[in-house]
Coordinates of C-alpha atoms in Angstrom, one line a residue:
Chain J
M1 CA 130.1 135.5 58.4
S2 CA 128.3 136.5 55.3
D3 CA 124.6 137.3 55.0
T4 CA 122.9 134.3 53.8
A5 CA 120.7 134.5 50.8
H6 CA 119.1 131.2 51.6
P7 CA 115.6 131.2 52.8
I8 CA 115.4 130.8 56.5
E9 CA 114.8 127.3 57.5
H10 CA 112.7 127.0 60.5
H11 CA 114.6 124.4 62.3
R12 CA 113.0 123.1 65.4
D13 CA 114.9 121.1 68.0
D14 CA 112.2 119.5 70.1
E15 CA 114.5 117.3 72.1
G16 CA 116.9 120.2 72.9
T17 CA 114.0 122.4 73.9
R18 CA 112.7 119.7 76.2
L19 CA 116.2 119.2 77.7
G20 CA 116.5 122.9 78.4
F21 CA 113.1 122.9 80.0
W22 CA 114.1 120.0 82.3
L23 CA 117.1 122.2 83.4
F24 CA 114.7 124.9 84.3
L25 CA 112.5 122.4 86.2
Y26 CA 115.6 121.5 88.3
T27 CA 116.0 125.1 89.3
E28 CA 112.4 125.0 90.5
L29 CA 113.2 121.8 92.3
F30 CA 116.1 123.4 94.1
L31 CA 114.0 126.4 95.1
F32 CA 111.7 124.0 96.9
A33 CA 114.6 121.9 98.1
A34 CA 115.9 124.8 100.1
L35 CA 112.5 125.1 101.8
F36 CA 112.4 121.3 102.5
L37 CA 115.9 121.6 104.0
V38 CA 114.8 124.3 106.4
Y39 CA 111.8 122.2 107.3
A40 CA 114.0 119.2 107.9
V41 CA 116.4 121.1 110.1
Y42 CA 113.7 122.7 112.2
R43 CA 111.7 119.6 112.4
S44 CA 114.7 117.7 113.9
A45 CA 115.2 120.6 116.3
H46 CA 111.6 121.0 117.4
L47 CA 110.1 117.5 116.8
E48 CA 107.4 117.6 119.5
D49 CA 106.2 121.1 118.5
F50 CA 106.0 120.1 114.9
K51 CA 103.9 117.1 115.8
L52 CA 101.6 119.1 118.0
A53 CA 101.2 121.9 115.4
A54 CA 100.6 119.4 112.6
E55 CA 97.6 118.1 114.4
N56 CA 95.9 121.4 113.4
L57 CA 96.0 120.3 109.7
N58 CA 93.1 118.3 108.3
T59 CA 94.4 115.0 106.8
T60 CA 91.1 114.4 104.9
I61 CA 91.4 117.8 103.1
G62 CA 95.1 117.1 102.4
T63 CA 94.2 113.7 100.9
I64 CA 91.4 115.1 98.8
N65 CA 93.7 117.8 97.4
T66 CA 96.4 115.2 96.7
I67 CA 93.9 113.1 94.7
I68 CA 92.7 116.2 92.8
L69 CA 96.3 117.1 91.8
L70 CA 97.1 113.5 90.8
T71 CA 93.9 113.4 88.7
S72 CA 94.9 116.7 87.0
S73 CA 98.2 115.2 86.1
L74 CA 96.4 112.3 84.5
T75 CA 94.1 114.6 82.4
M76 CA 97.2 116.6 81.4
V77 CA 98.9 113.5 80.1
L78 CA 95.7 112.4 78.2
S79 CA 95.3 115.9 76.8
L80 CA 98.9 115.8 75.3
D81 CA 98.3 112.3 74.0
A82 CA 95.0 113.4 72.4
L83 CA 96.8 116.3 70.7
K84 CA 99.5 114.0 69.4
K85 CA 96.8 111.9 67.9
G86 CA 95.3 114.9 66.3
S87 CA 92.1 115.2 68.3
V88 CA 92.4 118.9 69.1
K89 CA 88.8 119.1 70.6
L90 CA 89.5 116.3 73.1
A91 CA 92.8 117.8 74.0
K92 CA 91.2 121.1 74.7
T93 CA 88.5 119.6 76.8
L94 CA 91.0 117.6 78.8
L95 CA 93.1 120.7 79.2
L96 CA 90.1 122.6 80.6
V97 CA 89.4 119.8 83.0
T98 CA 93.0 120.0 84.2
F99 CA 92.6 123.7 84.7
A100 CA 89.4 123.2 86.6
L101 CA 91.1 120.7 88.9
G102 CA 93.9 123.1 89.6
M103 CA 91.3 125.8 90.5
A104 CA 89.5 123.3 92.8
F105 CA 92.9 122.6 94.5
L106 CA 93.3 126.4 95.1
V107 CA 89.8 126.9 96.4
I108 CA 90.2 124.0 98.9
K109 CA 93.6 125.4 99.9
G110 CA 92.0 128.8 100.4
F111 CA 89.3 127.4 102.7
E112 CA 92.1 125.6 104.6
W113 CA 94.1 128.8 105.0
S114 CA 91.1 130.8 106.2
A115 CA 90.3 128.1 108.7
K116 CA 93.8 128.6 110.1
F117 CA 93.3 132.3 110.1
D118 CA 90.1 131.8 112.1
H119 CA 92.2 129.9 114.6
H120 CA 94.6 132.8 114.7
L121 CA 97.3 130.9 113.0
F122 CA 99.2 133.2 110.7
L123 CA 102.6 133.4 109.1
Q124 CA 104.5 135.3 111.7
T125 CA 108.1 136.0 112.1
A126 CA 107.8 137.1 115.7
K127 CA 109.1 134.9 118.4
G128 CA 105.7 133.8 119.5
I129 CA 102.1 134.3 118.3
A130 CA 99.0 134.5 120.4
A131 CA 96.8 131.5 120.1
G132 CA 93.3 132.8 120.3
E133 CA 90.4 131.2 122.0
G134 CA 88.9 128.3 120.0
S135 CA 92.3 127.3 118.8
P136 CA 93.3 123.8 119.9
L137 CA 96.6 125.3 120.9
F138 CA 94.9 127.7 123.3
T139 CA 96.0 127.2 126.8
P140 CA 94.8 129.7 129.4
G141 CA 97.6 131.5 131.0
E142 CA 100.1 130.7 128.3
E143 CA 99.3 132.9 125.4
M144 CA 102.3 132.4 123.3
L145 CA 102.8 129.5 120.9
P146 CA 106.1 127.7 121.4
V147 CA 108.8 128.8 118.9
G148 CA 108.7 125.4 117.2
Q149 CA 105.1 125.7 116.4
V150 CA 105.6 129.3 115.1
L151 CA 108.3 127.8 112.8
F152 CA 105.9 125.0 111.7
F153 CA 103.2 127.4 110.7
G154 CA 105.6 129.8 109.1
L155 CA 107.0 127.0 106.9
Y156 CA 103.5 125.7 106.3
F157 CA 102.3 129.0 104.8
I158 CA 105.5 129.7 102.9
M159 CA 105.8 126.3 101.4
T160 CA 102.1 125.8 100.5
G161 CA 102.0 129.4 99.4
T162 CA 105.0 129.0 97.1
H163 CA 103.4 125.8 95.8
A164 CA 100.0 127.6 95.3
L165 CA 101.8 130.3 93.3
H166 CA 103.1 127.6 91.0
I167 CA 99.6 126.3 90.6
I168 CA 98.5 129.8 89.6
I169 CA 101.3 130.1 87.1
G170 CA 100.6 126.6 85.6
A171 CA 96.9 127.3 85.3
T172 CA 97.5 130.6 83.6
W173 CA 99.8 128.9 81.2
M174 CA 97.1 126.3 80.4
L175 CA 94.7 129.1 79.5
I176 CA 97.3 130.6 77.1
V177 CA 97.9 127.2 75.6
F178 CA 94.1 126.7 75.3
F179 CA 93.9 130.0 73.4
W180 CA 96.7 129.0 71.0
M181 CA 95.1 125.6 70.4
S182 CA 91.9 127.4 69.5
K183 CA 93.8 129.5 67.0
G184 CA 95.5 126.5 65.7
S185 CA 99.1 127.5 66.3
I186 CA 99.5 124.6 68.7
N187 CA 98.5 121.5 66.9
Q188 CA 99.4 117.9 66.3
D189 CA 102.7 118.7 64.6
N190 CA 103.6 121.5 66.9
H191 CA 102.7 120.4 70.4
G192 CA 105.9 121.4 72.3
V193 CA 104.3 124.2 74.3
L194 CA 101.6 121.9 75.6
E195 CA 104.2 119.3 76.4
R196 CA 106.3 121.8 78.5
C197 CA 103.2 123.1 80.2
G198 CA 102.5 119.5 81.1
L199 CA 106.0 118.9 82.4
Y200 CA 105.7 122.0 84.6
W201 CA 102.3 120.8 85.9
H202 CA 103.7 117.4 86.8
L203 CA 106.6 119.0 88.6
V204 CA 104.2 121.0 90.7
D205 CA 102.4 117.6 91.4
V206 CA 105.7 116.0 92.4
I207 CA 106.4 118.8 94.9
W208 CA 102.9 118.3 96.4
I209 CA 103.6 114.6 96.7
F210 CA 106.3 115.5 99.2
L211 CA 104.6 118.4 100.9
F212 CA 101.5 116.2 101.7
P213 CA 103.1 113.6 104.0
L214 CA 105.4 116.1 105.6
Y215 CA 102.6 118.4 106.7
Y216 CA 99.5 116.2 106.9
L217 CA 100.7 112.7 107.7
I218 CA 103.6 112.6 110.1
A219 CA 102.0 114.4 112.9
Chain P
M1 CA 116.0 112.4 65.3
N2 CA 113.0 112.0 67.4
T3 CA 113.0 109.1 69.7
H4 CA 109.3 109.4 70.5
E5 CA 107.8 106.2 69.5
Q6 CA 105.4 106.0 72.4
S7 CA 102.0 104.4 72.2
L8 CA 99.3 106.9 72.8
S9 CA 96.9 104.4 74.3
P10 CA 95.4 105.7 77.6
R11 CA 96.0 102.4 79.2
T12 CA 99.4 103.1 80.8
P13 CA 98.6 106.6 82.1
I14 CA 95.4 105.2 83.7
M15 CA 97.2 102.3 85.3
V16 CA 99.9 104.6 86.7
F17 CA 97.2 106.9 88.0
G18 CA 95.5 103.9 89.7
A19 CA 98.9 103.1 91.3
L20 CA 99.3 106.7 92.5
I21 CA 95.8 106.8 94.1
F22 CA 96.5 103.4 95.7
L23 CA 99.8 104.7 97.2
T24 CA 98.2 107.9 98.4
L25 CA 95.5 105.9 100.3
A26 CA 98.1 103.5 101.5
T27 CA 100.4 106.2 102.9
V28 CA 97.4 107.8 104.7
L29 CA 96.5 104.4 106.3
L30 CA 100.1 103.6 107.1
S31 CA 100.5 107.0 108.9
G32 CA 98.1 105.6 111.5
L33 CA 100.6 102.9 112.5
D34 CA 102.6 103.5 115.6
V35 CA 106.1 103.0 114.4
G36 CA 107.8 105.9 116.0
N37 CA 108.9 109.2 114.5
T38 CA 111.7 107.8 112.4
G39 CA 109.7 104.9 111.2
A40 CA 106.8 107.1 110.2
L41 CA 109.2 109.5 108.4
I42 CA 110.9 106.6 106.5
I43 CA 107.5 105.0 105.4
A44 CA 106.0 108.4 104.3
M45 CA 109.1 109.4 102.4
S46 CA 109.5 106.0 100.7
V47 CA 106.0 106.0 99.5
A48 CA 106.3 109.7 98.3
S49 CA 109.5 108.8 96.4
I50 CA 107.8 105.9 94.6
K51 CA 104.9 108.2 93.7
A52 CA 107.4 110.9 92.5
A53 CA 109.3 108.3 90.4
L54 CA 106.0 107.1 88.8
V55 CA 105.1 110.7 87.8
L56 CA 108.7 111.4 86.5
Y57 CA 109.0 108.2 84.6
F58 CA 105.5 107.8 83.1
F59 CA 103.7 111.2 83.2
M60 CA 106.8 113.2 82.4
H61 CA 107.8 110.6 79.8
L62 CA 111.4 110.0 81.1
N63 CA 110.8 106.5 79.9
H64 CA 110.9 107.7 76.3
E65 CA 113.7 110.2 76.7
P66 CA 117.4 109.6 75.7
L67 CA 120.0 108.8 78.3
I68 CA 121.1 112.4 78.8
F69 CA 117.8 113.2 80.4
K70 CA 118.3 110.5 82.9
L71 CA 121.8 111.6 83.6
F72 CA 120.6 115.2 84.3
L73 CA 118.1 113.7 86.8
G74 CA 120.8 111.7 88.4
V75 CA 123.0 114.8 88.8
A76 CA 120.2 116.8 90.3
F77 CA 119.3 114.0 92.7
F78 CA 122.9 113.5 93.9
T79 CA 123.3 117.3 94.3
L80 CA 120.2 117.3 96.5
L81 CA 121.4 114.3 98.4
A82 CA 124.8 115.9 99.0
I83 CA 123.2 119.2 100.3
F84 CA 120.9 117.3 102.7
V85 CA 123.7 114.9 104.0
L86 CA 126.2 117.7 104.4
T87 CA 123.7 120.0 106.2
F88 CA 122.7 117.2 108.6
S89 CA 126.4 116.2 109.2
D90 CA 126.6 119.7 110.7
Y91 CA 123.2 120.1 112.4
S92 CA 123.1 116.6 113.9
F93 CA 126.2 117.3 115.9
R94 CA 125.4 120.8 117.0
V95 CA 124.6 121.6 120.6
I96 CA 121.7 124.1 120.4

């Protein structure tokens, strides 16, 4: 191969980049699929315990968080559409709204977790955990949670925690995209980064769409 | 080269969003029904799958992507399906 004297052409393959990003998204999907598989196996083995433990989760809070995430997906779509139309200002505003909704989701999740901690429900690998007084699971004389419920809460914290980590990554990415949009390096013609950030955000939404019924609804 | 000829009107996203909210409220209400464990699981997972399909198809713009994107999704879906079916073909018949 000879050194080329031609000026470097900045060839951009948007479609190929998107396809590659979808491949990455499938690896994320399989990360969660492994957790869903563990959930499915243990749920089938400890059905009654899972149902009892799930009664500790607040369906209203779960529903509110679902609606928040769905709304953030909408504003993300509208932000990308606005950028494609050339209205950078609107795109930036909508991106900030998406970011704020992501933060709202995290704050609510934080309150939910701390309520669980108050009831002495933690992520524990031990065979049983002590259910403290005030916990609906507290039964005098029997201080240990059944193994099935320990598994339920272990999976609850691991799965919602992994999901929350993805929310944090997505939200951080949004701030970076926002910065680049302010600088003008992401614009109407070059919107691939915002598009991929959006794809990532929607995937996080899709995963929550499955987490929500499995933890909050089928108690 | 670029197959993106999508309309940028906010109408479709907002309608899809409306459907997603409707399905969310529907699945919460349906979870109150007494249809047994399997029934509840089937209802909840069916509604979730419809919601996920809406997000994938409209919000993630699979509707405007070439065939190869859909083939990738199909491969991922059937791999997942195989993993779940094979795992349960083992666990369902175990004596724990």
